PDB file of N, CA and C in Angstrom:
ATOM      1  N   MET A   8     113.663 -78.142  27.128  1.00 56.00           N
ATOM      2  CA  MET A   8     112.982 -78.172  28.451  1.00 56.00           C
ATOM      3  C   MET A   8     114.338 -78.648  29.282  1.00 56.00           C
ATOM      4  N   ARG A   9     114.308 -78.080  30.537  1.00 59.00           N
ATOM      5  CA  ARG A   9     115.277 -78.211  31.510  1.00 59.00           C
ATOM      6  C   ARG A   9     115.108 -79.650  32.074  1.00 59.00           C
ATOM      7  N   VAL A  10     116.224 -80.130  32.766  1.00 51.00           N
ATOM      8  CA  VAL A  10     116.168 -81.488  33.322  1.00 51.00           C
ATOM      9  C   VAL A  10     115.131 -81.525  34.675  1.00 51.00           C
ATOM     10  N   ASN A  11     115.184 -80.355  35.471  1.00 52.00           N
ATOM     11  CA  ASN A  11     114.201 -80.250  36.491  1.00 52.00           C
ATOM     12  C   ASN A  11     112.748 -80.020  36.011  1.00 52.00           C
ATOM     13  N   ASP A  12     112.822 -79.573  35.029  1.00 55.00           N
ATOM     14  CA  ASP A  12     111.332 -79.393  34.326  1.00 55.00           C
ATOM     15  C   ASP A  12     110.669 -80.653  33.935  1.00 55.00           C
ATOM     16  N   ILE A  13     111.498 -81.515  33.413  1.00 52.00           N
ATOM     17  CA  ILE A  13     111.315 -82.759  32.957  1.00 52.00           C
ATOM     18  C   ILE A  13     110.943 -83.683  34.303  1.00 52.00           C
ATOM     19  N   MET A  14     111.635 -83.587  35.192  1.00 52.00           N
ATOM     20  CA  MET A  14     111.543 -84.460  36.456  1.00 52.00           C
ATOM     21  C   MET A  14     110.126 -84.066  37.056  1.00 52.00           C
ATOM     22  N   GLU A  15     109.915 -82.567  37.285  1.00 55.00           N
ATOM     23  CA  GLU A  15     108.725 -82.261  37.897  1.00 55.00           C
ATOM     24  C   GLU A  15     107.652 -82.555  37.093  1.00 55.00           C
ATOM     25  N   SER A  16     107.535 -82.547  35.729  1.00 57.00           N
ATOM     26  CA  SER A  16     106.462 -83.221  34.626  1.00 57.00           C
ATOM     27  C   SER A  16     106.102 -84.674  35.152  1.00 57.00           C
ATOM     28  N   GLN A  17     107.443 -85.479  35.262  1.00 58.00           N
ATOM     29  CA  GLN A  17     107.239 -86.847  35.422  1.00 58.00           C
ATOM     30  C   GLN A  17     106.573 -86.989  36.744  1.00 58.00           C
ATOM     31  N   TYR A  18     107.013 -86.191  38.034  1.00 57.00           N
ATOM     32  CA  TYR A  18     106.578 -86.283  39.325  1.00 57.00           C
ATOM     33  C   TYR A  18     105.093 -85.887  39.299  1.00 57.00           C
ATOM     34  N   THR A  19     104.472 -85.010  38.501  1.00 63.00           N
ATOM     35  CA  THR A  19     103.184 -84.708  38.581  1.00 63.00           C
ATOM     36  C   THR A  19     102.452 -85.766  37.892  1.00 63.00           C
ATOM     37  N   ASP A  20     102.766 -86.383  36.805  1.00 69.00           N
ATOM     38  CA  ASP A  20     102.461 -87.426  36.213  1.00 69.00           C
ATOM     39  C   ASP A  20     102.164 -88.739  37.202  1.00 69.00           C
ATOM     40  N   LEU A  21     103.332 -88.944  38.030  1.00 67.00           N
ATOM     41  CA  LEU A  21     103.112 -89.827  38.885  1.00 67.00           C
ATOM     42  C   LEU A  21     102.070 -89.844  39.919  1.00 67.00           C
ATOM     43  N   ASN A  22     102.131 -88.441  40.292  1.00 66.00           N
ATOM     44  CA  ASN A  22     100.811 -88.325  41.416  1.00 66.00           C
ATOM     45  C   ASN A  22      99.574 -88.709  40.827  1.00 66.00           C
ATOM     46  N   ALA A  23      99.470 -88.247  39.731  1.00 73.00           N
ATOM     47  CA  ALA A  23      97.903 -88.440  38.962  1.00 73.00           C
ATOM     48  C   ALA A  23      97.700 -89.907  38.824  1.00 73.00           C
ATOM     49  N   GLN A  24      98.808 -90.755  38.564  1.00 72.00           N
ATOM     50  CA  GLN A  24      98.662 -92.248  38.371  1.00 72.00           C
ATOM     51  C   GLN A  24      98.549 -92.636  40.022  1.00 72.00           C
ATOM     52  N   TYR A  25      99.088 -92.378  40.859  1.00 67.00           N
ATOM     53  CA  TYR A  25      98.754 -92.881  42.327  1.00 67.00           C
ATOM     54  C   TYR A  25      97.252 -92.368  42.644  1.00 67.00           C
ATOM     55  N   ALA A  26      96.921 -91.373  42.292  1.00 69.00           N
ATOM     56  CA  ALA A  26      95.477 -90.975  42.709  1.00 69.00           C
ATOM     57  C   ALA A  26      94.574 -91.978  42.194  1.00 69.00           C
ATOM     58  N   THR A  27      94.612 -92.729  41.231  1.00 76.00           N
ATOM     59  CA  THR A  27      93.564 -93.682  40.732  1.00 76.00           C
ATOM     60  C   THR A  27      93.725 -95.054  41.570  1.00 76.00           C
ATOM     61  N   LYS A  28      94.746 -95.233  42.272  1.00 71.00           N
ATOM     62  CA  LYS A  28      94.963 -96.513  42.947  1.00 71.00           C
ATOM     63  C   LYS A  28      93.790 -96.542  44.097  1.00 71.00           C
ATOM     64  N   ALA A  29      93.418 -97.824  44.434  1.00 74.00           N
ATOM     65  CA  ALA A  29      92.643 -97.974  45.495  1.00 74.00           C
ATOM     66  C   ALA A  29      93.757 -97.790  46.858  1.00 74.00           C
ATOM     67  N   GLU A  30      92.863 -97.497  47.875  1.00 71.00           N
ATOM     68  CA  GLU A  30      93.490 -96.801  49.017  1.00 71.00           C
ATOM     69  C   GLU A  30      94.381 -98.303  49.626  1.00 71.00           C
ATOM     70  N   THR A  31      93.759 -99.370  49.545  1.00 74.00           N
ATOM     71  CA  THR A  31      94.313-100.663  50.080  1.00 74.00           C
ATOM     72  C   THR A  31      95.631-101.003  49.289  1.00 74.00           C
ATOM     73  N   TYR A  32      95.893-100.231  47.980  1.00 69.00           N
ATOM     74  CA  TYR A  32      97.145-100.559  47.330  1.00 69.00           C
ATOM     75  C   TYR A  32      98.464-100.329  48.222  1.00 69.00           C
ATOM     76  N   TYR A  33      98.200 -99.262  49.042  1.00 71.00           N
ATOM     77  CA  TYR A  33      99.294 -98.679  49.908  1.00 71.00           C
ATOM     78  C   TYR A  33      99.683 -99.418  50.971  1.00 71.00           C
ATOM     79  N   GLU A  34      98.497-100.447  51.471  1.00 77.00           N
ATOM     80  CA  GLU A  34      99.020-100.993  52.749  1.00 77.00           C
ATOM     81  C   GLU A  34      99.483-102.396  52.492  1.00 77.00           C
ATOM     82  N   LEU A  35      99.655-103.026  51.185  1.00 81.00           N
ATOM     83  CA  LEU A  35     100.098-103.949  51.031  1.00 81.00           C
ATOM     84  C   LEU A  35     101.585-104.399  51.753  1.00 81.00           C
ATOM     85  N   SER A  36     101.528-105.504  52.231  1.00 91.00           N
ATOM     86  CA  SER A  36     102.853-105.895  53.130  1.00 91.00           C
ATOM     87  C   SER A  36     103.800-106.684  52.300  1.00 91.00           C
ATOM     88  N   ARG A  37     103.339-107.377  51.405  1.00 93.00           N
ATOM     89  CA  ARG A  37     104.244-108.242  50.298  1.00 93.00           C
ATOM     90  C   ARG A  37     105.121-109.155  51.203  1.00 93.00           C
ATOM     91  N   PRO A  38     104.489-110.136  51.969  1.00 94.00           N
ATOM     92  CA  PRO A  38     105.457-111.041  52.670  1.00 94.00           C
ATOM     93  C   PRO A  38     106.069-111.907  51.750  1.00 94.00           C
ATOM     94  N   GLU A  39     105.904-112.223  50.614  1.00 95.00           N
ATOM     95  CA  GLU A  39     106.680-113.091  49.808  1.00 95.00           C
ATOM     96  C   GLU A  39     107.836-112.405  49.453  1.00 95.00           C
ATOM     97  N   MET A  40     108.127-111.152  49.718  1.00 94.00           N
ATOM     98  CA  MET A  40     109.350-110.580  49.280  1.00 94.00           C
ATOM     99  C   MET A  40     110.333-110.519  50.562  1.00 94.00           C
ATOM    100  N   VAL A  41     109.901-110.786  51.615  1.00 95.00           N
ATOM    101  CA  VAL A  41     111.168-110.888  52.984  1.00 95.00           C
ATOM    102  C   VAL A  41     112.124-111.596  52.502  1.00 95.00           C
ATOM    103  N   GLU A  42     111.958-112.806  51.936  1.00 96.00           N
ATOM    104  CA  GLU A  42     113.050-113.833  51.840  1.00 96.00           C
ATOM    105  C   GLU A  42     114.096-113.441  50.879  1.00 96.00           C
ATOM    106  N   PHE A  43     113.888-112.259  50.071  1.00 96.00           N
ATOM    107  CA  PHE A  43     114.936-111.565  49.283  1.00 96.00           C
ATOM    108  C   PHE A  43     115.664-110.694  50.176  1.00 96.00           C
ATOM    109  N   ILE A  44     115.395-110.361  51.374  1.00 96.00           N
ATOM    110  CA  ILE A  44     116.318-109.344  52.138  1.00 96.00           C
ATOM    111  C   ILE A  44     117.372-110.368  52.961  1.00 96.00           C
ATOM    112  N   PRO A  45     118.595-110.032  52.724  1.00 97.00           N
ATOM    113  CA  PRO A  45     119.565-111.092  53.401  1.00 97.00           C
ATOM    114  C   PRO A  45     119.125-110.691  54.889  1.00 97.00           C
ATOM    115  N   GLU A  46     119.544-112.023  55.527  1.00 96.00           N
ATOM    116  CA  GLU A  46     119.163-111.939  57.130  1.00 96.00           C
ATOM    117  C   GLU A  46     120.289-111.066  57.746  1.00 96.00           C
ATOM    118  N   SER A  47     121.487-110.844  56.978  1.00 97.00           N
ATOM    119  CA  SER A  47     122.647-109.857  57.408  1.00 97.00           C
ATOM    120  C   SER A  47     122.242-108.452  57.391  1.00 97.00           C
ATOM    121  N   ALA A  48     121.374-108.230  56.723  1.00 97.00           N
ATOM    122  CA  ALA A  48     120.803-106.754  56.699  1.00 97.00           C
ATOM    123  C   ALA A  48     120.484-106.063  57.829  1.00 97.00           C
ATOM    124  N   LYS A  49     120.928-104.957  58.135  1.00 97.00           N
ATOM    125  CA  LYS A  49     120.642-104.349  59.482  1.00 97.00           C
ATOM    126  C   LYS A  49     119.986-102.915  59.023  1.00 97.00           C
ATOM    127  N   LYS A  50     120.322-102.329  57.964  1.00 98.00           N
ATOM    128  CA  LYS A  50     119.861-101.097  57.383  1.00 98.00           C
ATOM    129  C   LYS A  50     119.153-101.322  55.749  1.00 98.00           C
ATOM    130  N   VAL A  51     117.980-100.768  55.854  1.00 98.00           N
ATOM    131  CA  VAL A  51     117.165-101.303  54.563  1.00 98.00           C
ATOM    132  C   VAL A  51     116.573-100.012  53.758  1.00 98.00           C
ATOM    133  N   LEU A  52     116.819 -99.808  52.709  1.00 97.00           N
ATOM    134  CA  LEU A  52     115.990 -98.579  51.833  1.00 97.00           C
ATOM    135  C   LEU A  52     114.858 -98.994  51.032  1.00 97.00           C
ATOM    136  N   GLU A  53     113.856 -98.746  51.228  1.00 97.00           N
ATOM    137  CA  GLU A  53     112.948 -99.221  50.338  1.00 97.00           C
ATOM    138  C   GLU A  53     112.252 -98.003  49.693  1.00 97.00           C
ATOM    139  N   VAL A  54     112.490 -97.902  48.181  1.00 95.00           N
ATOM    140  CA  VAL A  54     112.090 -96.924  47.447  1.00 95.00           C
ATOM    141  C   VAL A  54     110.933 -97.565  46.871  1.00 95.00           C
ATOM    142  N   GLY A  55     110.012 -96.225  46.988  1.00 92.00           N
ATOM    143  CA  GLY A  55     108.311 -96.500  46.551  1.00 92.00           C
ATOM    144  C   GLY A  55     107.892 -97.561  47.850  1.00 92.00           C
ATOM    145  N   CYS A  56     108.028 -96.938  48.952  1.00 95.00           N
ATOM    146  CA  CYS A  56     107.399 -97.829  50.358  1.00 95.00           C
ATOM    147  C   CYS A  56     105.969 -97.838  50.602  1.00 95.00           C
ATOM    148  N   SER A  57     105.392 -97.064  49.896  1.00 92.00           N
ATOM    149  CA  SER A  57     103.777 -96.964  49.966  1.00 92.00           C
ATOM    150  C   SER A  57     103.523 -96.355  51.469  1.00 92.00           C
ATOM    151  N   GLY A  58     102.618 -97.310  52.009  1.00 94.00           N
ATOM    152  CA  GLY A  58     102.088 -96.620  53.340  1.00 94.00           C
ATOM    153  C   GLY A  58     103.067 -97.598  54.372  1.00 94.00           C
ATOM    154  N   GLY A  59     104.019 -98.324  54.077  1.00 96.00           N
ATOM    155  CA  GLY A  59     105.118 -98.996  54.974  1.00 96.00           C
ATOM    156  C   GLY A  59     104.812-100.102  55.361  1.00 96.00           C
ATOM    157  N   GLY A  60     103.717-100.883  54.833  1.00 96.00           N
ATOM    158  CA  GLY A  60     103.336-102.142  55.036  1.00 96.00           C
ATOM    159  C   GLY A  60     104.616-103.172  55.096  1.00 96.00           C
ATOM    160  N   PHE A  61     105.316-103.243  53.982  1.00 97.00           N
ATOM    161  CA  PHE A  61     106.305-104.100  53.764  1.00 97.00           C
ATOM    162  C   PHE A  61     107.639-103.956  54.767  1.00 97.00           C
ATOM    163  N   GLY A  62     107.907-102.573  55.139  1.00 97.00           N
ATOM    164  CA  GLY A  62     108.890-102.183  56.046  1.00 97.00           C
ATOM    165  C   GLY A  62     108.486-102.842  57.572  1.00 97.00           C
ATOM    166  N   ALA A  63     106.975-102.280  57.786  1.00 97.00           N
ATOM    167  CA  ALA A  63     106.705-102.651  58.985  1.00 97.00           C
ATOM    168  C   ALA A  63     106.731-104.520  59.256  1.00 97.00           C
ATOM    169  N   LEU A  64     106.379-104.855  58.165  1.00 97.00           N
ATOM    170  CA  LEU A  64     106.321-106.525  58.241  1.00 97.00           C
ATOM    171  C   LEU A  64     107.893-107.087  58.630  1.00 97.00           C
ATOM    172  N   LEU A  65     108.764-106.269  57.702  1.00 97.00           N
ATOM    173  CA  LEU A  65     110.338-106.592  57.879  1.00 97.00           C
ATOM    174  C   LEU A  65     110.716-106.377  59.383  1.00 97.00           C
ATOM    175  N   LYS A  66     110.238-105.108  60.054  1.00 97.00           N
ATOM    176  CA  LYS A  66     110.763-104.701  61.363  1.00 97.00           C
ATOM    177  C   LYS A  66     110.145-105.779  62.289  1.00 97.00           C
ATOM    178  N   LYS A  67     108.821-106.109  62.098  1.00 97.00           N
ATOM    179  CA  LYS A  67     108.313-107.229  63.298  1.00 97.00           C
ATOM    180  C   LYS A  67     109.007-108.465  63.092  1.00 97.00           C
ATOM    181  N   GLU A  68     109.393-108.856  61.964  1.00 96.00           N
ATOM    182  CA  GLU A  68     109.916-110.422  61.771  1.00 96.00           C
ATOM    183  C   GLU A  68     111.490-110.050  62.163  1.00 96.00           C
ATOM    184  N   ARG A  69     112.038-108.972  61.962  1.00 97.00           N
ATOM    185  CA  ARG A  69     113.339-108.770  62.445  1.00 97.00           C
ATOM    186  C   ARG A  69     113.804-107.469  62.989  1.00 97.00           C
ATOM    187  N   PRO A  70     113.432-107.354  64.290  1.00 96.00           N
ATOM    188  CA  PRO A  70     113.568-106.344  65.319  1.00 96.00           C
ATOM    189  C   PRO A  70     114.564-105.643  65.178  1.00 96.00           C
ATOM    190  N   ASP A  71     115.548-106.032  64.884  1.00 96.00           N
ATOM    191  CA  ASP A  71     116.918-105.260  64.814  1.00 96.00           C
ATOM    192  C   ASP A  71     117.182-104.516  63.483  1.00 96.00           C
ATOM    193  N   VAL A  72     116.380-104.554  62.410  1.00 98.00           N
ATOM    194  CA  VAL A  72     116.511-104.024  61.147  1.00 98.00           C
ATOM    195  C   VAL A  72     116.062-102.470  61.349  1.00 98.00           C
ATOM    196  N   GLU A  73     116.660-101.630  60.713  1.00 98.00           N
ATOM    197  CA  GLU A  73     116.331-100.176  60.612  1.00 98.00           C
ATOM    198  C   GLU A  73     115.540-100.120  59.145  1.00 98.00           C
ATOM    199  N   VAL A  74     114.420 -99.461  58.807  1.00 98.00           N
ATOM    200  CA  VAL A  74     114.138 -99.256  57.610  1.00 98.00           C
ATOM    201  C   VAL A  74     113.799 -97.992  57.152  1.00 98.00           C
ATOM    202  N   TRP A  75     114.375 -97.485  56.070  1.00 98.00           N
ATOM    203  CA  TRP A  75     114.085 -96.155  55.466  1.00 98.00           C
ATOM    204  C   TRP A  75     113.013 -96.201  54.462  1.00 98.00           C
ATOM    205  N   GLY A  76     112.517 -95.418  54.193  1.00 97.00           N
ATOM    206  CA  GLY A  76     111.648 -95.433  53.066  1.00 97.00           C
ATOM    207  C   GLY A  76     111.591 -94.094  52.270  1.00 97.00           C
ATOM    208  N   ILE A  77     111.334 -94.176  50.670  1.00 96.00           N
ATOM    209  CA  ILE A  77     110.984 -93.174  49.920  1.00 96.00           C
ATOM    210  C   ILE A  77     109.729 -93.330  49.352  1.00 96.00           C
ATOM    211  N   GLU A  78     108.815 -92.256  49.324  1.00 93.00           N
ATOM    212  CA  GLU A  78     107.612 -92.338  48.773  1.00 93.00           C
ATOM    213  C   GLU A  78     107.370 -90.850  48.088  1.00 93.00           C
ATOM    214  N   PRO A  79     106.751 -91.032  47.048  1.00 89.00           N
ATOM    215  CA  PRO A  79     106.466 -89.646  46.237  1.00 89.00           C
ATOM    216  C   PRO A  79     105.196 -89.083  46.858  1.00 89.00           C
ATOM    217  N   SER A  80     103.936 -89.861  47.091  1.00 87.00           N
ATOM    218  CA  SER A  80     102.822 -89.554  47.723  1.00 87.00           C
ATOM    219  C   SER A  80     102.875 -88.821  49.061  1.00 87.00           C
ATOM    220  N   GLU A  81     102.391 -87.558  49.193  1.00 89.00           N
ATOM    221  CA  GLU A  81     102.730 -87.077  50.486  1.00 89.00           C
ATOM    222  C   GLU A  81     101.712 -87.484  51.585  1.00 89.00           C
ATOM    223  N   ASP A  82     100.421 -88.101  51.168  1.00 88.00           N
ATOM    224  CA  ASP A  82      99.658 -88.699  52.254  1.00 88.00           C
ATOM    225  C   ASP A  82     100.133 -90.106  52.755  1.00 88.00           C
ATOM    226  N   VAL A  83     100.527 -90.745  51.648  1.00 91.00           N
ATOM    227  CA  VAL A  83     100.962 -92.066  51.714  1.00 91.00           C
ATOM    228  C   VAL A  83     102.333 -92.214  52.638  1.00 91.00           C
ATOM    229  N   ALA A  84     103.049 -91.197  52.051  1.00 94.00           N
ATOM    230  CA  ALA A  84     104.453 -91.039  53.074  1.00 94.00           C
ATOM    231  C   ALA A  84     104.220 -90.774  54.500  1.00 94.00           C
ATOM    232  N   GLY A  85     103.203 -90.074  54.841  1.00 95.00           N
ATOM    233  CA  GLY A  85     102.730 -89.647  56.236  1.00 95.00           C
ATOM    234  C   GLY A  85     102.315 -90.869  57.016  1.00 95.00           C
ATOM    235  N   LYS A  86     101.796 -91.881  56.212  1.00 95.00           N
ATOM    236  CA  LYS A  86     101.219 -93.151  56.916  1.00 95.00           C
ATOM    237  C   LYS A  86     102.558 -94.028  57.108  1.00 95.00           C
ATOM    238  N   ALA A  87     103.356 -94.072  56.079  1.00 97.00           N
ATOM    239  CA  ALA A  87     104.601 -94.762  56.135  1.00 97.00           C
ATOM    240  C   ALA A  87     105.572 -94.177  57.439  1.00 97.00           C
ATOM    241  N   SER A  88     105.469 -92.983  57.608  1.00 97.00           N
ATOM    242  CA  SER A  88     106.245 -92.389  58.782  1.00 97.00           C
ATOM    243  C   SER A  88     105.973 -92.912  60.115  1.00 97.00           C
ATOM    244  N   GLU A  89     104.692 -93.328  60.119  1.00 97.00           N
ATOM    245  CA  GLU A  89     104.299 -93.962  61.558  1.00 97.00           C
ATOM    246  C   GLU A  89     104.792 -95.199  61.663  1.00 97.00           C
ATOM    247  N   LYS A  90     105.419 -95.925  60.911  1.00 97.00           N
ATOM    248  CA  LYS A  90     105.651 -97.387  60.815  1.00 97.00           C
ATOM    249  C   LYS A  90     107.177 -97.548  60.543  1.00 97.00           C
ATOM    250  N   LEU A  91     107.790 -96.605  59.934  1.00 98.00           N
ATOM    251  CA  LEU A  91     109.247 -96.952  59.442  1.00 98.00           C
ATOM    252  C   LEU A  91     110.136 -96.018  60.321  1.00 98.00           C
ATOM    253  N   ASP A  92     111.518 -96.203  60.257  1.00 98.00           N
ATOM    254  CA  ASP A  92     112.479 -95.311  60.992  1.00 98.00           C
ATOM    255  C   ASP A  92     112.652 -94.098  60.545  1.00 98.00           C
ATOM    256  N   LYS A  93     112.613 -93.931  59.058  1.00 98.00           N
ATOM    257  CA  LYS A  93     112.734 -92.462  58.306  1.00 98.00           C
ATOM    258  C   LYS A  93     112.068 -92.761  57.122  1.00 98.00           C
ATOM    259  N   VAL A  94     110.991 -91.816  56.779  1.00 97.00           N
ATOM    260  CA  VAL A  94     110.677 -91.686  55.359  1.00 97.00           C
ATOM    261  C   VAL A  94     110.827 -90.307  54.731  1.00 97.00           C
ATOM    262  N   ILE A  95     111.166 -90.408  53.593  1.00 96.00           N
ATOM    263  CA  ILE A  95     111.543 -89.260  52.780  1.00 96.00           C
ATOM    264  C   ILE A  95     110.392 -88.982  51.716  1.00 96.00           C
ATOM    265  N   CYS A  96     109.695 -87.962  51.816  1.00 94.00           N
ATOM    266  CA  CYS A  96     108.754 -87.752  50.805  1.00 94.00           C
ATOM    267  C   CYS A  96     109.199 -87.183  49.553  1.00 94.00           C
ATOM    268  N   GLY A  97     108.840 -87.728  48.535  1.00 90.00           N
ATOM    269  CA  GLY A  97     109.512 -87.109  47.107  1.00 90.00           C
ATOM    270  C   GLY A  97     109.933 -88.375  46.367  1.00 90.00           C
ATOM    271  N   THR A  98     110.485 -88.147  45.278  1.00 87.00           N
ATOM    272  CA  THR A  98     110.983 -89.310  44.097  1.00 87.00           C
ATOM    273  C   THR A  98     112.394 -89.394  44.689  1.00 87.00           C
ATOM    274  N   PHE A  99     112.885 -90.599  44.152  1.00 89.00           N
ATOM    275  CA  PHE A  99     114.384 -91.058  44.690  1.00 89.00           C
ATOM    276  C   PHE A  99     115.372 -89.908  44.255  1.00 89.00           C
ATOM    277  N   GLN A 100     115.232 -89.271  43.184  1.00 86.00           N
ATOM    278  CA  GLN A 100     116.329 -88.262  42.672  1.00 86.00           C
ATOM    279  C   GLN A 100     116.028 -86.919  43.723  1.00 86.00           C
ATOM    280  N   ALA A 101     114.726 -86.677  44.214  1.00 85.00           N
ATOM    281  CA  ALA A 101     114.570 -85.542  45.069  1.00 85.00           C
ATOM    282  C   ALA A 101     115.230 -85.950  46.516  1.00 85.00           C
ATOM    283  N   GLY A 102     115.425 -87.130  46.800  1.00 86.00           N
ATOM    284  CA  GLY A 102     115.731 -87.755  48.234  1.00 86.00           C
ATOM    285  C   GLY A 102     117.299 -87.776  48.305  1.00 86.00           C
ATOM    286  N   LEU A 103     117.842 -87.767  46.977  1.00 89.00           N
ATOM    287  CA  LEU A 103     119.295 -88.020  47.259  1.00 89.00           C
ATOM    288  C   LEU A 103     119.925 -87.131  48.150  1.00 89.00           C
ATOM    289  N   ALA A 104     119.799 -86.251  48.420  1.00 91.00           N
ATOM    290  CA  ALA A 104     120.643 -85.053  49.123  1.00 91.00           C
ATOM    291  C   ALA A 104     120.439 -85.658  50.528  1.00 91.00           C
ATOM    292  N   GLU A 105     119.171 -86.183  51.188  1.00 92.00           N
ATOM    293  CA  GLU A 105     118.916 -86.675  52.400  1.00 92.00           C
ATOM    294  C   GLU A 105     119.609 -87.915  52.432  1.00 92.00           C
ATOM    295  N   LEU A 106     119.583 -88.622  51.534  1.00 93.00           N
ATOM    296  CA  LEU A 106     120.413 -89.886  51.588  1.00 93.00           C
ATOM    297  C   LEU A 106     121.906 -89.843  51.573  1.00 93.00           C
ATOM    298  N   GLN A 107     122.555 -88.706  51.313  1.00 93.00           N
ATOM    299  CA  GLN A 107     124.040 -88.408  51.311  1.00 93.00           C
ATOM    300  C   GLN A 107     124.656 -88.933  52.598  1.00 93.00           C
ATOM    301  N   GLY A 108     125.732 -89.775  52.412  1.00 95.00           N
ATOM    302  CA  GLY A 108     126.559 -90.309  53.606  1.00 95.00           C
ATOM    303  C   GLY A 108     125.872 -91.331  54.295  1.00 95.00           C
ATOM    304  N   GLN A 109     124.595 -91.844  53.934  1.00 95.00           N
ATOM    305  CA  GLN A 109     123.928 -93.009  54.468  1.00 95.00           C
ATOM    306  C   GLN A 109     124.253 -94.261  53.663  1.00 95.00           C
ATOM    307  N   LYS A 110     124.448 -95.151  54.394  1.00 97.00           N
ATOM    308  CA  LYS A 110     124.714 -96.671  53.872  1.00 97.00           C
ATOM    309  C   LYS A 110     123.546 -97.746  54.169  1.00 97.00           C
ATOM    310  N   PHE A 111     123.079 -98.287  53.345  1.00 97.00           N
ATOM    311  CA  PHE A 111     122.126 -99.361  53.462  1.00 97.00           C
ATOM    312  C   PHE A 111     122.660-100.721  52.968  1.00 97.00           C
ATOM    313  N   ASP A 112     122.117-101.590  53.473  1.00 95.00           N
ATOM    314  CA  ASP A 112     122.479-103.054  53.106  1.00 95.00           C
ATOM    315  C   ASP A 112     121.832-103.642  52.193  1.00 95.00           C
TER     316      ASP A 112
END
């Protein structure tokens, strides 16, 4: 089995798992995690950004922060794109090309 076939299989399994989660799962903002983002951070990449709840909270508390997200679920990534500066729909591996040359804190 080729690597791309394995990755596609894992992505399909991931989508099936996501389909079983309650809609509210994707909107969690996780306020307890904000303290782990250094005050000096100006550009943040959130892998698995869900509906953008955490990134939106971070941007609200720190308006000068730019937040990018990666989210494999197309529907959920669409919601995140309304809140974050940039959202890549797909797995982290699939998003690497779009991240090329970008720097995050």
